[in-house]
């Protein structure tokens, strides 16, 4: 079936480097994507979102890129800090068979920031 | 507090017991969602409420799972006759528009 997935389960970077987390999706009709950060023992926290009519969106130290041709999106974190260590999920806010929208999450990438 | 709260934070149940998990959404949020997150996996949709109406329960894994939101605010997820495969973190999220705000979750362990 349609799914949202991730390429790498774990990413280790040095403090101060830039991080890139990738995500592939399979539903070409998908039109709204969200990146979440989840720290241990906490619920997912919204980072940034992007709609399919955009290719790029920037936030504070984060940028999301969407390539609809290859159905791929990425999250770029600039000047990665120890506090960025967490699991990152891409999620698709998609319409279900009931006609209602809900989030479909990938399996996540663990980002480890080395001091 | 301004965020979504859930209780209990941790629950240990013996196989066959019934459990009830509570979610207090952000005041005024119309939409409420429940998700199940297995260890090492992303959250999976269970059910959705708009005010007190349960508009989508297609993600509930079996008829042992039941959710309610009788007054359009607090919601309870009930699992009857718990099984070991029910062990997971149960997340609640509320929203007013597109952005969903998640609670810390309830970690359920079924022995």
PDB file of N, CA, C and O in Angstrom, chain A residues 32 34 36 38 40-47 49 51 87 89 93 96-108, chain B residues 9-10 33 35 37 40-46 48 50 55-59 89 91 98-105 107:
ATOM      1  N   UNK A  32       0.622  17.311   1.407  1.00  0.00           N
ATOM      2  CA  UNK A  32       0.992  18.050   2.622  1.00  0.00           C
ATOM      3  C   UNK A  32       1.873  17.172   3.484  1.00  0.00           C
ATOM      4  O   UNK A  32       1.467  16.067   3.853  1.00  0.00           O
ATOM      5  N   UNK A  34       4.812  16.958   6.844  1.00  0.00           N
ATOM      6  CA  UNK A  34       5.250  17.596   8.080  1.00  0.00           C
ATOM      7  C   UNK A  34       6.466  16.847   8.616  1.00  0.00           C
ATOM      8  O   UNK A  34       6.517  15.609   8.547  1.00  0.00           O
ATOM      9  N   UNK A  36       8.504  16.034  12.117  1.00  0.00           N
ATOM     10  CA  UNK A  36       8.366  16.050  13.566  1.00  0.00           C
ATOM     11  C   UNK A  36       9.682  15.620  14.211  1.00  0.00           C
ATOM     12  O   UNK A  36      10.418  14.787  13.670  1.00  0.00           O
ATOM     13  N   UNK A  38      11.053  13.933  17.817  1.00  0.00           N
ATOM     14  CA  UNK A  38      10.582  13.253  19.022  1.00  0.00           C
ATOM     15  C   UNK A  38      11.774  12.920  19.922  1.00  0.00           C
ATOM     16  O   UNK A  38      12.636  12.125  19.554  1.00  0.00           O
ATOM     17  N   UNK A  40      13.227  11.443  23.629  1.00  0.00           N
ATOM     18  CA  UNK A  40      12.902  10.285  24.442  1.00  0.00           C
ATOM     19  C   UNK A  40      11.870  10.642  25.510  1.00  0.00           C
ATOM     20  O   UNK A  40      12.029  11.622  26.242  1.00  0.00           O
ATOM     21  N   UNK A  41      10.797   9.862  25.569  1.00  0.00           N
ATOM     22  CA  UNK A  41       9.783  10.063  26.583  1.00  0.00           C
ATOM     23  C   UNK A  41       8.799  11.186  26.293  1.00  0.00           C
ATOM     24  O   UNK A  41       7.973  11.533  27.146  1.00  0.00           O
ATOM     25  N   UNK A  42       8.887  11.749  25.104  1.00  0.00           N
ATOM     26  CA  UNK A  42       7.996  12.853  24.748  1.00  0.00           C
ATOM     27  C   UNK A  42       7.228  12.521  23.476  1.00  0.00           C
ATOM     28  O   UNK A  42       7.587  11.620  22.730  1.00  0.00           O
ATOM     29  N   UNK A  43       6.169  13.282  23.256  1.00  0.00           N
ATOM     30  CA  UNK A  43       5.433  13.132  22.019  1.00  0.00           C
ATOM     31  C   UNK A  43       6.120  13.871  20.887  1.00  0.00           C
ATOM     32  O   UNK A  43       6.997  14.704  21.115  1.00  0.00           O
ATOM     33  N   UNK A  44       5.743  13.568  19.636  1.00  0.00           N
ATOM     34  CA  UNK A  44       6.324  14.275  18.489  1.00  0.00           C
ATOM     35  C   UNK A  44       6.050  15.772  18.571  1.00  0.00           C
ATOM     36  O   UNK A  44       4.965  16.197  18.973  1.00  0.00           O
ATOM     37  N   UNK A  45       7.049  16.545  18.169  1.00  0.00           N
ATOM     38  CA  UNK A  45       6.944  17.999  18.187  1.00  0.00           C
ATOM     39  C   UNK A  45       7.066  18.523  16.761  1.00  0.00           C
ATOM     40  O   UNK A  45       8.004  18.183  16.043  1.00  0.00           O
ATOM     41  N   UNK A  46       6.128  19.339  16.346  1.00  0.00           N
ATOM     42  CA  UNK A  46       6.128  19.926  14.994  1.00  0.00           C
ATOM     43  C   UNK A  46       7.395  20.743  14.766  1.00  0.00           C
ATOM     44  O   UNK A  46       7.810  21.531  15.612  1.00  0.00           O
ATOM     45  N   UNK A  47       8.032  20.510  13.595  1.00  0.00           N
ATOM     46  CA  UNK A  47       9.193  21.311  13.230  1.00  0.00           C
ATOM     47  C   UNK A  47       8.836  22.262  12.095  1.00  0.00           C
ATOM     48  O   UNK A  47       8.975  23.473  12.200  1.00  0.00           O
ATOM     49  N   UNK A  49       6.463  22.349   8.059  1.00  0.00           N
ATOM     50  CA  UNK A  49       5.615  21.651   7.103  1.00  0.00           C
ATOM     51  C   UNK A  49       5.799  22.247   5.710  1.00  0.00           C
ATOM     52  O   UNK A  49       6.393  23.321   5.537  1.00  0.00           O
ATOM     53  N   UNK A  51       3.694  22.232   1.677  1.00  0.00           N
ATOM     54  CA  UNK A  51       2.621  21.774   0.799  1.00  0.00           C
ATOM     55  C   UNK A  51       3.198  21.461  -0.576  1.00  0.00           C
ATOM     56  O   UNK A  51       4.268  21.945  -0.935  1.00  0.00           O
ATOM     57  N   UNK A  87      14.765  11.592  17.494  1.00  0.00           N
ATOM     58  CA  UNK A  87      14.286  10.856  16.322  1.00  0.00           C
ATOM     59  C   UNK A  87      13.429  11.808  15.500  1.00  0.00           C
ATOM     60  O   UNK A  87      12.581  12.522  16.046  1.00  0.00           O
ATOM     61  N   UNK A  89      10.800  12.289  12.301  1.00  0.00           N
ATOM     62  CA  UNK A  89       9.832  11.610  11.447  1.00  0.00           C
ATOM     63  C   UNK A  89       9.334  12.553  10.370  1.00  0.00           C
ATOM     64  O   UNK A  89       9.033  13.716  10.658  1.00  0.00           O
ATOM     65  N   UNK A  93       0.095  14.172   5.775  1.00  0.00           N
ATOM     66  CA  UNK A  93      -1.274  14.401   6.225  1.00  0.00           C
ATOM     67  C   UNK A  93      -2.185  14.027   5.060  1.00  0.00           C
ATOM     68  O   UNK A  93      -2.453  14.834   4.178  1.00  0.00           O
ATOM     69  N   UNK A  96      -7.775   9.587   4.348  1.00  0.00           N
ATOM     70  CA  UNK A  96      -7.973   8.148   4.487  1.00  0.00           C
ATOM     71  C   UNK A  96      -9.203   7.699   3.704  1.00  0.00           C
ATOM     72  O   UNK A  96      -9.920   8.521   3.125  1.00  0.00           O
ATOM     73  N   UNK A  97      -9.445   6.421   3.746  1.00  0.00           N
ATOM     74  CA  UNK A  97     -10.591   5.862   3.014  1.00  0.00           C
ATOM     75  C   UNK A  97     -11.911   6.399   3.533  1.00  0.00           C
ATOM     76  O   UNK A  97     -12.930   6.379   2.841  1.00  0.00           O
ATOM     77  N   UNK A  98     -11.902   6.900   4.752  1.00  0.00           N
ATOM     78  CA  UNK A  98     -13.098   7.472   5.362  1.00  0.00           C
ATOM     79  C   UNK A  98     -13.346   8.905   4.888  1.00  0.00           C
ATOM     80  O   UNK A  98     -14.367   9.502   5.238  1.00  0.00           O
ATOM     81  N   UNK A  99     -12.394   9.454   4.151  1.00  0.00           N
ATOM     82  CA  UNK A  99     -12.507  10.839   3.724  1.00  0.00           C
ATOM     83  C   UNK A  99     -11.926  11.827   4.711  1.00  0.00           C
ATOM     84  O   UNK A  99     -11.908  13.029   4.463  1.00  0.00           O
ATOM     85  N   UNK A 100     -11.466  11.306   5.834  1.00  0.00           N
ATOM     86  CA  UNK A 100     -10.876  12.158   6.866  1.00  0.00           C
ATOM     87  C   UNK A 100      -9.362  12.129   6.744  1.00  0.00           C
ATOM     88  O   UNK A 100      -8.778  11.133   6.333  1.00  0.00           O
ATOM     89  N   UNK A 101      -8.733  13.226   7.125  1.00  0.00           N
ATOM     90  CA  UNK A 101      -7.277  13.312   7.066  1.00  0.00           C
ATOM     91  C   UNK A 101      -6.668  12.911   8.401  1.00  0.00           C
ATOM     92  O   UNK A 101      -7.194  13.243   9.462  1.00  0.00           O
ATOM     93  N   UNK A 102      -5.551  12.216   8.326  1.00  0.00           N
ATOM     94  CA  UNK A 102      -4.775  11.875   9.517  1.00  0.00           C
ATOM     95  C   UNK A 102      -3.324  11.733   9.094  1.00  0.00           C
ATOM     96  O   UNK A 102      -3.008  11.632   7.903  1.00  0.00           O
ATOM     97  N   UNK A 103      -2.447  11.759  10.061  1.00  0.00           N
ATOM     98  CA  UNK A 103      -1.026  11.672   9.782  1.00  0.00           C
ATOM     99  C   UNK A 103      -0.604  10.219   9.567  1.00  0.00           C
ATOM    100  O   UNK A 103      -0.995   9.333  10.326  1.00  0.00           O
ATOM    101  N   UNK A 104       0.199  10.016   8.522  1.00  0.00           N
ATOM    102  CA  UNK A 104       0.862   8.736   8.295  1.00  0.00           C
ATOM    103  C   UNK A 104       2.352   8.978   8.449  1.00  0.00           C
ATOM    104  O   UNK A 104       2.931   9.767   7.702  1.00  0.00           O
ATOM    105  N   UNK A 105       2.962   8.320   9.420  1.00  0.00           N
ATOM    106  CA  UNK A 105       4.356   8.540   9.757  1.00  0.00           C
ATOM    107  C   UNK A 105       5.257   7.498   9.117  1.00  0.00           C
ATOM    108  O   UNK A 105       4.869   6.343   8.935  1.00  0.00           O
ATOM    109  N   UNK A 106       6.500   7.908   8.839  1.00  0.00           N
ATOM    110  CA  UNK A 106       7.535   6.963   8.504  1.00  0.00           C
ATOM    111  C   UNK A 106       8.095   6.364   9.783  1.00  0.00           C
ATOM    112  O   UNK A 106       7.648   6.676  10.881  1.00  0.00           O
ATOM    113  N   UNK A 107       9.111   5.513   9.635  1.00  0.00           N
ATOM    114  CA  UNK A 107       9.658   4.815  10.802  1.00  0.00           C
ATOM    115  C   UNK A 107      10.688   5.640  11.556  1.00  0.00           C
ATOM    116  O   UNK A 107      11.077   5.268  12.641  1.00  0.00           O
ATOM    117  N   UNK A 108      11.157   6.735  11.051  1.00  0.00           N
ATOM    118  CA  UNK A 108      12.020   7.632  11.797  1.00  0.00           C
ATOM    119  C   UNK A 108      13.496   7.480  11.531  1.00  0.00           C
ATOM    120  O   UNK A 108      13.968   6.411  11.141  1.00  0.00           O
TER     121      UNK A 108
ATOM    122  N   UNK B   9       1.057   8.166  32.798  1.00  0.00           N
ATOM    123  CA  UNK B   9       2.202   8.184  31.883  1.00  0.00           C
ATOM    124  C   UNK B   9       2.695   6.764  31.615  1.00  0.00           C
ATOM    125  O   UNK B   9       3.196   6.468  30.535  1.00  0.00           O
ATOM    126  N   UNK B  10       2.554   5.920  32.620  1.00  0.00           N
ATOM    127  CA  UNK B  10       2.972   4.529  32.491  1.00  0.00           C
ATOM    128  C   UNK B  10       1.876   3.638  33.061  1.00  0.00           C
ATOM    129  O   UNK B  10       1.280   3.963  34.081  1.00  0.00           O
ATOM    130  N   UNK B  33      -6.992  13.253  18.099  1.00  0.00           N
ATOM    131  CA  UNK B  33      -6.523  12.027  17.448  1.00  0.00           C
ATOM    132  C   UNK B  33      -5.860  11.128  18.482  1.00  0.00           C
ATOM    133  O   UNK B  33      -5.213  11.605  19.411  1.00  0.00           O
ATOM    134  N   UNK B  35      -3.058   7.861  18.494  1.00  0.00           N
ATOM    135  CA  UNK B  35      -2.089   7.110  17.708  1.00  0.00           C
ATOM    136  C   UNK B  35      -1.468   6.038  18.602  1.00  0.00           C
ATOM    137  O   UNK B  35      -1.358   6.210  19.819  1.00  0.00           O
ATOM    138  N   UNK B  37       2.108   3.889  19.036  1.00  0.00           N
ATOM    139  CA  UNK B  37       3.500   3.879  18.602  1.00  0.00           C
ATOM    140  C   UNK B  37       4.221   2.685  19.213  1.00  0.00           C
ATOM    141  O   UNK B  37       4.509   2.655  20.410  1.00  0.00           O
ATOM    142  N   UNK B  40      10.400   1.684  18.442  1.00  0.00           N
ATOM    143  CA  UNK B  40      11.218   1.829  17.260  1.00  0.00           C
ATOM    144  C   UNK B  40      10.473   2.141  15.986  1.00  0.00           C
ATOM    145  O   UNK B  40      11.052   2.124  14.895  1.00  0.00           O
ATOM    146  N   UNK B  41       9.184   2.432  16.105  1.00  0.00           N
ATOM    147  CA  UNK B  41       8.365   2.714  14.935  1.00  0.00           C
ATOM    148  C   UNK B  41       7.749   4.103  15.022  1.00  0.00           C
ATOM    149  O   UNK B  41       7.768   4.747  16.074  1.00  0.00           O
ATOM    150  N   UNK B  42       7.216   4.546  13.913  1.00  0.00           N
ATOM    151  CA  UNK B  42       6.479   5.798  13.922  1.00  0.00           C
ATOM    152  C   UNK B  42       5.064   5.583  14.434  1.00  0.00           C
ATOM    153  O   UNK B  42       4.559   4.458  14.430  1.00  0.00           O
ATOM    154  N   UNK B  43       4.416   6.632  14.897  1.00  0.00           N
ATOM    155  CA  UNK B  43       3.036   6.506  15.364  1.00  0.00           C
ATOM    156  C   UNK B  43       2.106   6.052  14.237  1.00  0.00           C
ATOM    157  O   UNK B  43       2.302   6.418  13.077  1.00  0.00           O
ATOM    158  N   UNK B  44       1.096   5.280  14.600  1.00  0.00           N
ATOM    159  CA  UNK B  44       0.080   4.836  13.646  1.00  0.00           C
ATOM    160  C   UNK B  44      -1.294   5.299  14.113  1.00  0.00           C
ATOM    161  O   UNK B  44      -1.653   5.147  15.287  1.00  0.00           O
ATOM    162  N   UNK B  45      -2.032   5.827  13.183  1.00  0.00           N
ATOM    163  CA  UNK B  45      -3.368   6.384  13.451  1.00  0.00           C
ATOM    164  C   UNK B  45      -4.313   5.320  13.990  1.00  0.00           C
ATOM    165  O   UNK B  45      -4.383   4.198  13.489  1.00  0.00           O
ATOM    166  N   UNK B  46      -5.051   5.697  15.034  1.00  0.00           N
ATOM    167  CA  UNK B  46      -6.092   4.828  15.572  1.00  0.00           C
ATOM    168  C   UNK B  46      -7.481   5.382  15.287  1.00  0.00           C
ATOM    169  O   UNK B  46      -8.326   4.713  14.677  1.00  0.00           O
ATOM    170  N   UNK B  48     -10.151   9.303  15.260  1.00  0.00           N
ATOM    171  CA  UNK B  48     -10.237  10.762  15.167  1.00  0.00           C
ATOM    172  C   UNK B  48     -11.610  11.233  15.626  1.00  0.00           C
ATOM    173  O   UNK B  48     -12.638  10.647  15.261  1.00  0.00           O
ATOM    174  N   UNK B  50     -14.059  14.810  16.040  1.00  0.00           N
ATOM    175  CA  UNK B  50     -14.328  16.238  15.839  1.00  0.00           C
ATOM    176  C   UNK B  50     -15.388  16.598  16.861  1.00  0.00           C
ATOM    177  O   UNK B  50     -16.542  16.148  16.747  1.00  0.00           O
ATOM    178  N   UNK B  55     -15.399  10.498  14.060  1.00  0.00           N
ATOM    179  CA  UNK B  55     -15.594  10.504  12.622  1.00  0.00           C
ATOM    180  C   UNK B  55     -14.779   9.448  11.884  1.00  0.00           C
ATOM    181  O   UNK B  55     -15.069   9.160  10.718  1.00  0.00           O
ATOM    182  N   UNK B  56     -13.768   8.922  12.540  1.00  0.00           N
ATOM    183  CA  UNK B  56     -12.939   7.912  11.878  1.00  0.00           C
ATOM    184  C   UNK B  56     -12.370   6.992  12.941  1.00  0.00           C
ATOM    185  O   UNK B  56     -11.658   7.443  13.830  1.00  0.00           O
ATOM    186  N   UNK B  57     -12.727   5.737  12.880  1.00  0.00           N
ATOM    187  CA  UNK B  57     -12.150   4.749  13.803  1.00  0.00           C
ATOM    188  C   UNK B  57     -11.547   3.591  13.020  1.00  0.00           C
ATOM    189  O   UNK B  57     -11.392   2.496  13.546  1.00  0.00           O
ATOM    190  N   UNK B  58     -11.198   3.872  11.794  1.00  0.00           N
ATOM    191  CA  UNK B  58     -10.709   2.823  10.907  1.00  0.00           C
ATOM    192  C   UNK B  58      -9.348   2.277  11.307  1.00  0.00           C
ATOM    193  O   UNK B  58      -8.955   1.201  10.866  1.00  0.00           O
ATOM    194  N   UNK B  59      -8.597   2.992  12.156  1.00  0.00           N
ATOM    195  CA  UNK B  59      -7.281   2.535  12.572  1.00  0.00           C
ATOM    196  C   UNK B  59      -7.286   1.663  13.817  1.00  0.00           C
ATOM    197  O   UNK B  59      -6.250   1.087  14.181  1.00  0.00           O
ATOM    198  N   UNK B  89       3.323   2.768  23.088  1.00  0.00           N
ATOM    199  CA  UNK B  89       3.023   4.098  23.602  1.00  0.00           C
ATOM    200  C   UNK B  89       1.785   4.600  22.867  1.00  0.00           C
ATOM    201  O   UNK B  89       1.713   4.537  21.637  1.00  0.00           O
ATOM    202  N   UNK B  91      -0.384   7.738  21.976  1.00  0.00           N
ATOM    203  CA  UNK B  91      -0.259   9.187  21.866  1.00  0.00           C
ATOM    204  C   UNK B  91      -1.606   9.809  21.527  1.00  0.00           C
ATOM    205  O   UNK B  91      -2.360   9.289  20.703  1.00  0.00           O
ATOM    206  N   UNK B  98      -4.460  22.794  10.959  1.00  0.00           N
ATOM    207  CA  UNK B  98      -3.659  21.705  10.414  1.00  0.00           C
ATOM    208  C   UNK B  98      -2.677  21.105  11.417  1.00  0.00           C
ATOM    209  O   UNK B  98      -2.443  19.904  11.420  1.00  0.00           O
ATOM    210  N   UNK B  99      -2.063  21.950  12.263  1.00  0.00           N
ATOM    211  CA  UNK B  99      -1.003  21.463  13.127  1.00  0.00           C
ATOM    212  C   UNK B  99      -1.567  20.664  14.277  1.00  0.00           C
ATOM    213  O   UNK B  99      -2.469  21.118  14.991  1.00  0.00           O
ATOM    214  N   UNK B 100      -1.020  19.457  14.467  1.00  0.00           N
ATOM    215  CA  UNK B 100      -1.425  18.605  15.579  1.00  0.00           C
ATOM    216  C   UNK B 100      -0.411  18.739  16.698  1.00  0.00           C
ATOM    217  O   UNK B 100       0.797  18.644  16.473  1.00  0.00           O
ATOM    218  N   UNK B 101      -0.901  18.924  17.903  1.00  0.00           N
ATOM    219  CA  UNK B 101      -0.067  19.048  19.087  1.00  0.00           C
ATOM    220  C   UNK B 101      -0.190  17.746  19.874  1.00  0.00           C
ATOM    221  O   UNK B 101      -1.294  17.352  20.254  1.00  0.00           O
ATOM    222  N   UNK B 102       0.946  17.122  20.123  1.00  0.00           N
ATOM    223  CA  UNK B 102       0.945  15.817  20.768  1.00  0.00           C
ATOM    224  C   UNK B 102       1.176  15.911  22.268  1.00  0.00           C
ATOM    225  O   UNK B 102       1.928  16.762  22.754  1.00  0.00           O
ATOM    226  N   UNK B 103       0.549  14.983  22.974  1.00  0.00           N
ATOM    227  CA  UNK B 103       0.838  14.800  24.374  1.00  0.00           C
ATOM    228  C   UNK B 103       2.061  13.920  24.546  1.00  0.00           C
ATOM    229  O   UNK B 103       2.613  13.422  23.557  1.00  0.00           O
ATOM    230  N   UNK B 104       2.488  13.687  25.796  1.00  0.00           N
ATOM    231  CA  UNK B 104       3.694  12.886  26.040  1.00  0.00           C
ATOM    232  C   UNK B 104       3.483  11.391  25.856  1.00  0.00           C
ATOM    233  O   UNK B 104       4.448  10.633  25.771  1.00  0.00           O
ATOM    234  N   UNK B 105       2.232  10.976  25.794  1.00  0.00           N
ATOM    235  CA  UNK B 105       1.943   9.562  25.594  1.00  0.00           C
ATOM    236  C   UNK B 105       1.793   8.788  26.893  1.00  0.00           C
ATOM    237  O   UNK B 105       2.239   9.222  27.963  1.00  0.00           O
ATOM    238  N   UNK B 107       2.760   4.987  28.142  1.00  0.00           N
ATOM    239  CA  UNK B 107       3.445   3.733  27.780  1.00  0.00           C
ATOM    240  C   UNK B 107       2.724   2.581  28.459  1.00  0.00           C
ATOM    241  O   UNK B 107       2.703   2.494  29.689  1.00  0.00           O
TER     242      UNK B 107
END
